[in-house]
Coordinates of C-alpha atoms in Angstrom, one line a residue:
M1 CA 79.1 17.9 6.6
T2 CA 77.4 15.7 4.0
T3 CA 73.6 15.4 3.5
V4 CA 73.7 11.8 4.8
A5 CA 75.5 12.8 8.0
V6 CA 73.0 15.6 8.6
R7 CA 70.1 13.1 8.2
R8 CA 71.7 10.7 10.6
Q9 CA 72.3 13.4 13.1
A10 CA 68.7 14.5 12.9
Q11 CA 67.5 11.0 13.3
R12 CA 69.6 10.6 16.5
R13 CA 68.1 13.9 17.9
R14 CA 64.6 12.7 17.2
S15 CA 63.1 10.6 20.0
P16 CA 62.4 7.0 18.9
L17 CA 58.9 7.3 20.4
V18 CA 58.2 10.3 18.1
G19 CA 59.2 8.2 15.0
Y20 CA 57.1 5.3 16.2
L21 CA 54.1 7.6 16.8
L22 CA 54.4 9.1 13.3
R23 CA 54.5 5.7 11.7
R24 CA 51.4 4.6 13.6
I25 CA 49.5 7.8 12.6
G26 CA 50.3 7.2 9.0
T27 CA 49.2 3.6 9.2
S28 CA 46.0 4.6 10.9
L29 CA 45.2 7.1 8.3
L30 CA 45.6 4.5 5.5
L31 CA 43.5 2.1 7.4
L32 CA 40.8 4.7 7.9
V33 CA 40.6 5.1 4.1
G34 CA 40.3 1.4 3.8
V35 CA 37.5 1.4 6.4
T36 CA 35.5 4.0 4.3
I37 CA 36.0 1.8 1.2
V38 CA 34.8 -1.4 2.9
T39 CA 31.9 0.4 4.6
F40 CA 30.7 1.9 1.3
A41 CA 31.1 -1.3 -0.6
L42 CA 29.3 -3.5 1.9
T43 CA 26.5 -1.1 2.4
N44 CA 25.9 -1.0 -1.4
L45 CA 25.8 -4.8 -1.4
V46 CA 22.9 -4.9 1.1
P47 CA 19.9 -6.5 -0.6
G48 CA 16.8 -4.4 -1.0
D49 CA 15.7 -1.2 -2.8
P50 CA 17.0 1.9 -1.0
V51 CA 14.7 4.1 -3.0
S52 CA 11.6 2.2 -1.7
A53 CA 13.0 2.2 1.8
A54 CA 13.5 6.0 1.7
L55 CA 10.3 7.0 -0.1
G56 CA 7.9 4.3 0.9
E57 CA 6.1 1.9 -1.3
G58 CA 3.6 4.5 -2.5
A59 CA 5.9 7.3 -3.5
S60 CA 8.5 4.9 -4.9
Q61 CA 6.0 3.7 -7.5
N62 CA 5.8 7.2 -9.0
P63 CA 8.4 7.3 -11.8
A64 CA 8.9 11.1 -11.6
T65 CA 9.4 11.0 -7.8
R66 CA 11.7 8.0 -8.0
E67 CA 13.8 9.5 -10.8
A68 CA 14.1 12.8 -8.9
F69 CA 15.2 11.0 -5.7
I70 CA 17.8 9.0 -7.6
K71 CA 19.3 12.1 -9.2
A72 CA 19.3 14.0 -5.9
Q73 CA 21.1 11.2 -4.1
G74 CA 23.6 10.6 -7.0
L75 CA 22.4 7.0 -7.3
D76 CA 22.5 7.3 -11.1
Q77 CA 26.2 7.7 -11.1
P78 CA 28.8 4.9 -11.3
L79 CA 29.7 3.4 -8.0
F80 CA 33.2 4.9 -7.8
V81 CA 31.7 8.4 -8.5
Q82 CA 29.2 7.7 -5.6
Y83 CA 32.2 6.9 -3.4
F84 CA 33.9 10.1 -4.1
I85 CA 30.7 12.0 -3.5
Y86 CA 30.4 10.2 -0.2
M87 CA 34.0 11.0 0.7
G88 CA 33.5 14.7 -0.1
N89 CA 30.4 14.8 2.1
L90 CA 32.3 12.9 4.8
L91 CA 35.2 15.4 4.9
R92 CA 32.6 18.1 5.5
G93 CA 31.2 16.1 8.4
D94 CA 28.0 15.1 6.5
L95 CA 27.0 11.5 6.9
G96 CA 23.6 12.0 5.3
R97 CA 20.1 12.0 6.8
S98 CA 18.7 9.0 8.6
L99 CA 15.6 7.5 6.9
V100 CA 14.3 6.3 10.3
T101 CA 14.7 9.4 12.5
G102 CA 14.7 12.0 9.7
R103 CA 17.7 13.7 11.4
P104 CA 21.3 14.0 10.3
V105 CA 23.2 10.8 11.0
T106 CA 25.9 12.8 12.8
S107 CA 23.3 14.1 15.3
D108 CA 22.0 10.6 15.9
L109 CA 25.5 9.2 16.4
A110 CA 26.4 12.1 18.7
T111 CA 23.7 10.9 21.0
A112 CA 24.1 7.1 20.6
V113 CA 27.9 6.8 20.8
P114 CA 28.3 8.5 24.2
A115 CA 25.6 6.3 25.7
T116 CA 27.5 3.2 24.6
I117 CA 30.8 4.6 25.7
E118 CA 29.4 5.2 29.2
I119 CA 28.4 1.5 29.8
A120 CA 31.6 0.2 27.9
I121 CA 33.9 2.3 30.1
G122 CA 32.2 1.2 33.3
A123 CA 32.2 -2.5 32.2
I124 CA 35.9 -2.5 31.2
I125 CA 37.0 -0.8 34.4
L126 CA 35.0 -3.2 36.6
S127 CA 36.1 -6.2 34.5
L128 CA 39.8 -5.3 34.6
A129 CA 39.8 -4.7 38.3
V130 CA 38.2 -8.0 39.1
S131 CA 40.1 -10.0 36.4
V132 CA 43.5 -8.8 37.6
V133 CA 42.8 -10.1 41.1
L134 CA 41.2 -13.4 40.0
G135 CA 43.7 -14.1 37.3
T136 CA 46.7 -13.4 39.5
L137 CA 45.3 -15.4 42.4
A138 CA 44.5 -18.3 40.1
A139 CA 48.1 -18.3 38.7
Y140 CA 49.6 -18.2 42.2
R141 CA 47.3 -21.0 43.4
R142 CA 47.8 -23.0 40.2
G143 CA 46.3 -26.5 40.5
L144 CA 44.8 -25.9 43.9
V145 CA 41.1 -25.5 44.9
T146 CA 41.2 -21.8 44.4
D147 CA 42.4 -22.1 40.9
Q148 CA 39.8 -24.7 40.0
V149 CA 37.0 -22.6 41.4
I150 CA 38.1 -19.5 39.5
R151 CA 38.4 -21.5 36.3
I152 CA 34.9 -22.9 36.6
V153 CA 33.4 -19.5 37.4
T154 CA 35.1 -17.9 34.4
L155 CA 34.0 -20.8 32.2
I156 CA 30.4 -20.2 33.2
G157 CA 30.8 -16.5 32.5
L158 CA 32.1 -17.3 29.0
S159 CA 29.3 -19.8 28.3
V160 CA 26.2 -17.8 29.5
P161 CA 24.5 -16.0 26.6
T162 CA 24.6 -12.2 27.1
F163 CA 21.0 -11.6 26.2
W164 CA 19.8 -14.4 28.6
L165 CA 21.9 -12.9 31.5
A166 CA 20.5 -9.4 30.7
L167 CA 16.9 -10.7 30.8
V168 CA 17.4 -12.6 34.0
S169 CA 19.2 -9.7 35.7
F170 CA 16.4 -7.3 34.7
Y171 CA 13.7 -9.7 35.9
V172 CA 15.3 -10.5 39.2
F173 CA 16.7 -7.1 40.3
F174 CA 13.9 -4.9 38.8
L175 CA 10.7 -6.9 38.7
E176 CA 11.2 -9.2 41.7
L177 CA 13.5 -7.5 44.1
R178 CA 12.8 -3.9 43.1
I179 CA 16.3 -2.9 44.0
A180 CA 17.3 -1.7 40.5
P181 CA 15.6 1.1 38.5
G182 CA 13.8 0.5 35.2
S183 CA 15.1 0.8 31.7
G184 CA 16.7 3.7 30.0
R185 CA 19.5 6.0 31.0
I186 CA 17.6 8.0 33.6
S187 CA 14.2 7.9 35.3
P188 CA 11.3 9.8 33.6
S189 CA 11.1 12.2 36.5
I190 CA 14.7 13.3 36.1
T191 CA 15.7 16.0 33.6
P192 CA 18.7 15.1 31.3
P193 CA 21.8 17.1 32.1
P194 CA 23.0 20.0 29.9
R195 CA 25.2 18.3 27.3
I196 CA 28.9 18.6 27.8
T197 CA 30.4 15.2 27.2
G198 CA 27.3 13.2 26.4
L199 CA 28.0 10.9 29.3
Y200 CA 25.2 11.5 31.8
T201 CA 27.1 10.6 34.9
V202 CA 30.0 12.9 34.0
D203 CA 27.6 15.7 32.9
Y204 CA 25.6 15.5 36.1
L205 CA 28.9 15.8 38.1
L206 CA 30.1 18.7 36.1
N207 CA 26.8 20.5 36.7
G208 CA 26.8 19.6 40.4
D209 CA 23.6 17.6 40.2
G210 CA 24.0 14.9 42.8
V211 CA 20.4 13.6 42.4
G212 CA 20.8 13.2 38.7
F213 CA 24.2 11.6 39.1
A214 CA 22.8 9.0 41.6
D215 CA 19.9 8.2 39.3
A216 CA 22.1 7.8 36.2
L217 CA 24.6 5.7 38.1
A218 CA 21.8 3.4 39.3
H219 CA 20.5 2.9 35.7
L220 CA 24.1 2.2 34.7
A221 CA 24.6 -0.6 37.2
L222 CA 22.7 -3.5 35.6
P223 CA 24.0 -3.1 32.0
V224 CA 27.6 -2.7 33.4
M225 CA 27.2 -5.7 35.6
V226 CA 25.9 -7.9 32.7
L227 CA 28.7 -6.8 30.3
S228 CA 31.3 -7.2 33.0
L229 CA 30.4 -10.8 33.9
V230 CA 30.9 -11.9 30.4
T231 CA 34.2 -9.9 29.9
I232 CA 35.6 -11.0 33.3
G233 CA 35.6 -14.6 32.1
L234 CA 37.7 -13.7 29.1
L235 CA 40.2 -11.4 30.8
T236 CA 40.7 -13.7 33.9
R237 CA 41.7 -16.7 31.9
F238 CA 44.1 -14.7 29.8
I239 CA 45.6 -12.9 32.7
R240 CA 46.1 -16.2 34.5
T241 CA 48.0 -17.5 31.5
S242 CA 50.1 -14.4 31.2
V243 CA 51.0 -14.3 34.9
L244 CA 52.0 -18.0 34.8
E245 CA 54.5 -17.3 32.0
V246 CA 56.0 -14.4 34.0
L247 CA 56.2 -16.3 37.2
G248 CA 58.7 -18.7 35.6
S249 CA 61.0 -16.0 34.5
D250 CA 64.5 -15.4 36.0
Y251 CA 63.9 -11.9 37.2
V252 CA 60.8 -13.0 39.3
R253 CA 62.8 -15.8 40.9
A254 CA 65.6 -13.3 41.7
A255 CA 63.1 -10.9 43.3
R256 CA 61.8 -13.7 45.4
A257 CA 65.3 -14.8 46.4
K258 CA 66.0 -11.2 47.6
G259 CA 63.2 -11.6 50.1
L260 CA 61.0 -8.9 48.6
P261 CA 57.4 -8.7 49.9
A262 CA 55.0 -10.7 47.9
M263 CA 52.8 -7.7 47.0
R264 CA 55.8 -5.8 45.7
V265 CA 56.8 -8.8 43.6
I266 CA 53.3 -9.0 42.1
L267 CA 53.0 -5.3 41.4
D268 CA 56.5 -4.4 40.3
Y269 CA 57.6 -7.6 38.6
V270 CA 54.8 -10.0 37.7
L271 CA 52.0 -7.7 36.6
R272 CA 54.4 -5.3 34.9
G273 CA 56.0 -8.1 33.0
A274 CA 52.6 -9.4 31.9
S275 CA 51.2 -6.0 31.1
L276 CA 51.8 -6.0 27.3
P277 CA 49.8 -9.1 26.3
I278 CA 47.1 -8.1 28.9
L279 CA 46.9 -4.7 27.2
T280 CA 46.2 -6.2 23.9
V281 CA 43.3 -8.3 25.1
V282 CA 41.9 -5.3 27.1
G283 CA 41.9 -3.3 23.9
V284 CA 40.1 -6.0 21.9
A285 CA 37.6 -6.5 24.8
F286 CA 36.9 -2.8 25.0
G287 CA 36.3 -2.6 21.2
S288 CA 33.9 -5.5 21.4
L289 CA 32.0 -3.8 24.2
L290 CA 31.7 -0.6 22.2
S291 CA 30.5 -2.3 19.0
G292 CA 28.7 -5.3 20.2
T293 CA 26.2 -4.2 22.9
V294 CA 23.1 -4.4 20.8
L295 CA 21.4 -7.2 22.8
V296 CA 22.1 -5.7 26.2
E297 CA 21.0 -2.3 25.0
S298 CA 17.8 -3.8 23.6
V299 CA 16.9 -5.4 27.0
F300 CA 17.6 -2.3 29.0
A301 CA 16.2 0.1 26.4
W302 CA 19.6 1.8 26.3
P303 CA 19.7 4.3 23.4
G304 CA 23.2 3.5 22.3
L305 CA 25.1 2.5 19.2
G306 CA 23.9 -1.1 19.2
T307 CA 20.2 0.0 19.3
Y308 CA 20.8 2.5 16.5
A309 CA 22.6 0.0 14.4
Y310 CA 19.8 -2.5 14.8
N311 CA 17.1 0.0 13.9
S312 CA 19.0 1.2 10.8
A313 CA 19.6 -2.4 9.6
A314 CA 16.0 -3.4 10.2
N315 CA 14.6 -0.4 8.2
L316 CA 17.3 -0.5 5.5
D317 CA 18.5 2.9 6.5
L318 CA 21.6 3.0 4.4
P319 CA 23.0 6.4 5.7
G320 CA 22.6 5.1 9.2
I321 CA 24.2 1.8 8.4
M322 CA 27.2 3.5 6.8
G323 CA 27.5 5.8 9.7
V324 CA 27.5 3.0 12.2
G325 CA 30.0 1.0 10.2
L326 CA 32.3 4.0 9.9
V327 CA 32.1 4.7 13.7
V328 CA 32.8 1.1 14.6
G329 CA 35.8 1.1 12.2
V330 CA 37.1 4.3 13.8
I331 CA 36.6 2.9 17.3
Y332 CA 38.8 -0.1 16.5
L333 CA 41.4 2.1 14.8
L334 CA 41.6 4.4 17.8
I335 CA 41.8 1.6 20.3
N336 CA 44.6 -0.1 18.3
F337 CA 46.4 3.2 18.0
V338 CA 46.2 3.8 21.8
V339 CA 47.4 0.2 22.4
D340 CA 50.3 0.5 20.0
L341 CA 51.2 3.8 21.7
L342 CA 51.2 2.3 25.1
Y343 CA 53.2 -0.6 23.8
G344 CA 55.9 1.9 22.7
V345 CA 55.8 3.7 26.1
L346 CA 56.0 0.4 28.1
D347 CA 58.5 -1.5 25.9
P348 CA 61.4 0.4 24.3
R349 CA 62.0 -2.6 21.9
V350 CA 58.7 -1.9 20.2
R351 CA 59.4 1.8 19.3
I352 CA 63.0 1.1 18.2
A353 CA 61.9 -1.7 15.8

């Protein structure tokens, strides 16, 4: 048997999904290197003097102290040499030490990222559950009163500024009605759970602490509600459009002609047919929630990634800025990878291409 025949036989044995997965992993690794280059370059273009920001105005005026800091940080090296030093430290898990907190950036991000993930997961689950119902209902009632009302509500959700909605929600539900807890992840009287995942609600459950879980869930409600109301507007309008396209397809007409129950047609035919474009928008929305919650986190004093990014930028904390930029890039890469993988699972045409 020739070499070409052996290769063809091996390719036939290998699952198309495995090949598709390997290609996506390779692409993601290349993109990750690109993320580090862009993050490093943009951070070094930030106006300001990092030496003064790190040492303070007094110490930075001392030539000996200034020169020692520059040599210690490798700032006297060419930019490409600094990048390779940065990559070497990055491969060892060293993102530097924050100039604001004085702690390693990895430790700060290990606390901030789970806090943001917690509200982002809650917001995307709630948004998707509500949007699927509203979007499908609006598509089925196209042009009727129900459709018009849903479109107006989603338009309002897209138009209302997030920070204004967060401020109003905090004022109404906490200051006026007193039905929501204050800011932060938990009440001052509650002890944080032993760290397992970094998600307080999950960690309290894993430790069997029902009181802590209830308190963390209550603090989670308002930020999740605010983020969900904005995301629901986007997802509902897109789901409505996707469902309308599927409703006109031949296989949906055939299912209706067979006399199948309406709910089965919706679940097995309509939503399944519209799942691929919806999956793309959900991935983008989830990435936006993870990387763009700074205003909501500021209002609710939520110690997440957005708050950490703002503090790092305001204080010219270059290690913190680079750490946040890298995390945000990795978040989008992971989300796109998962979406691509789900595409390959749901649609054989994608993985065979």
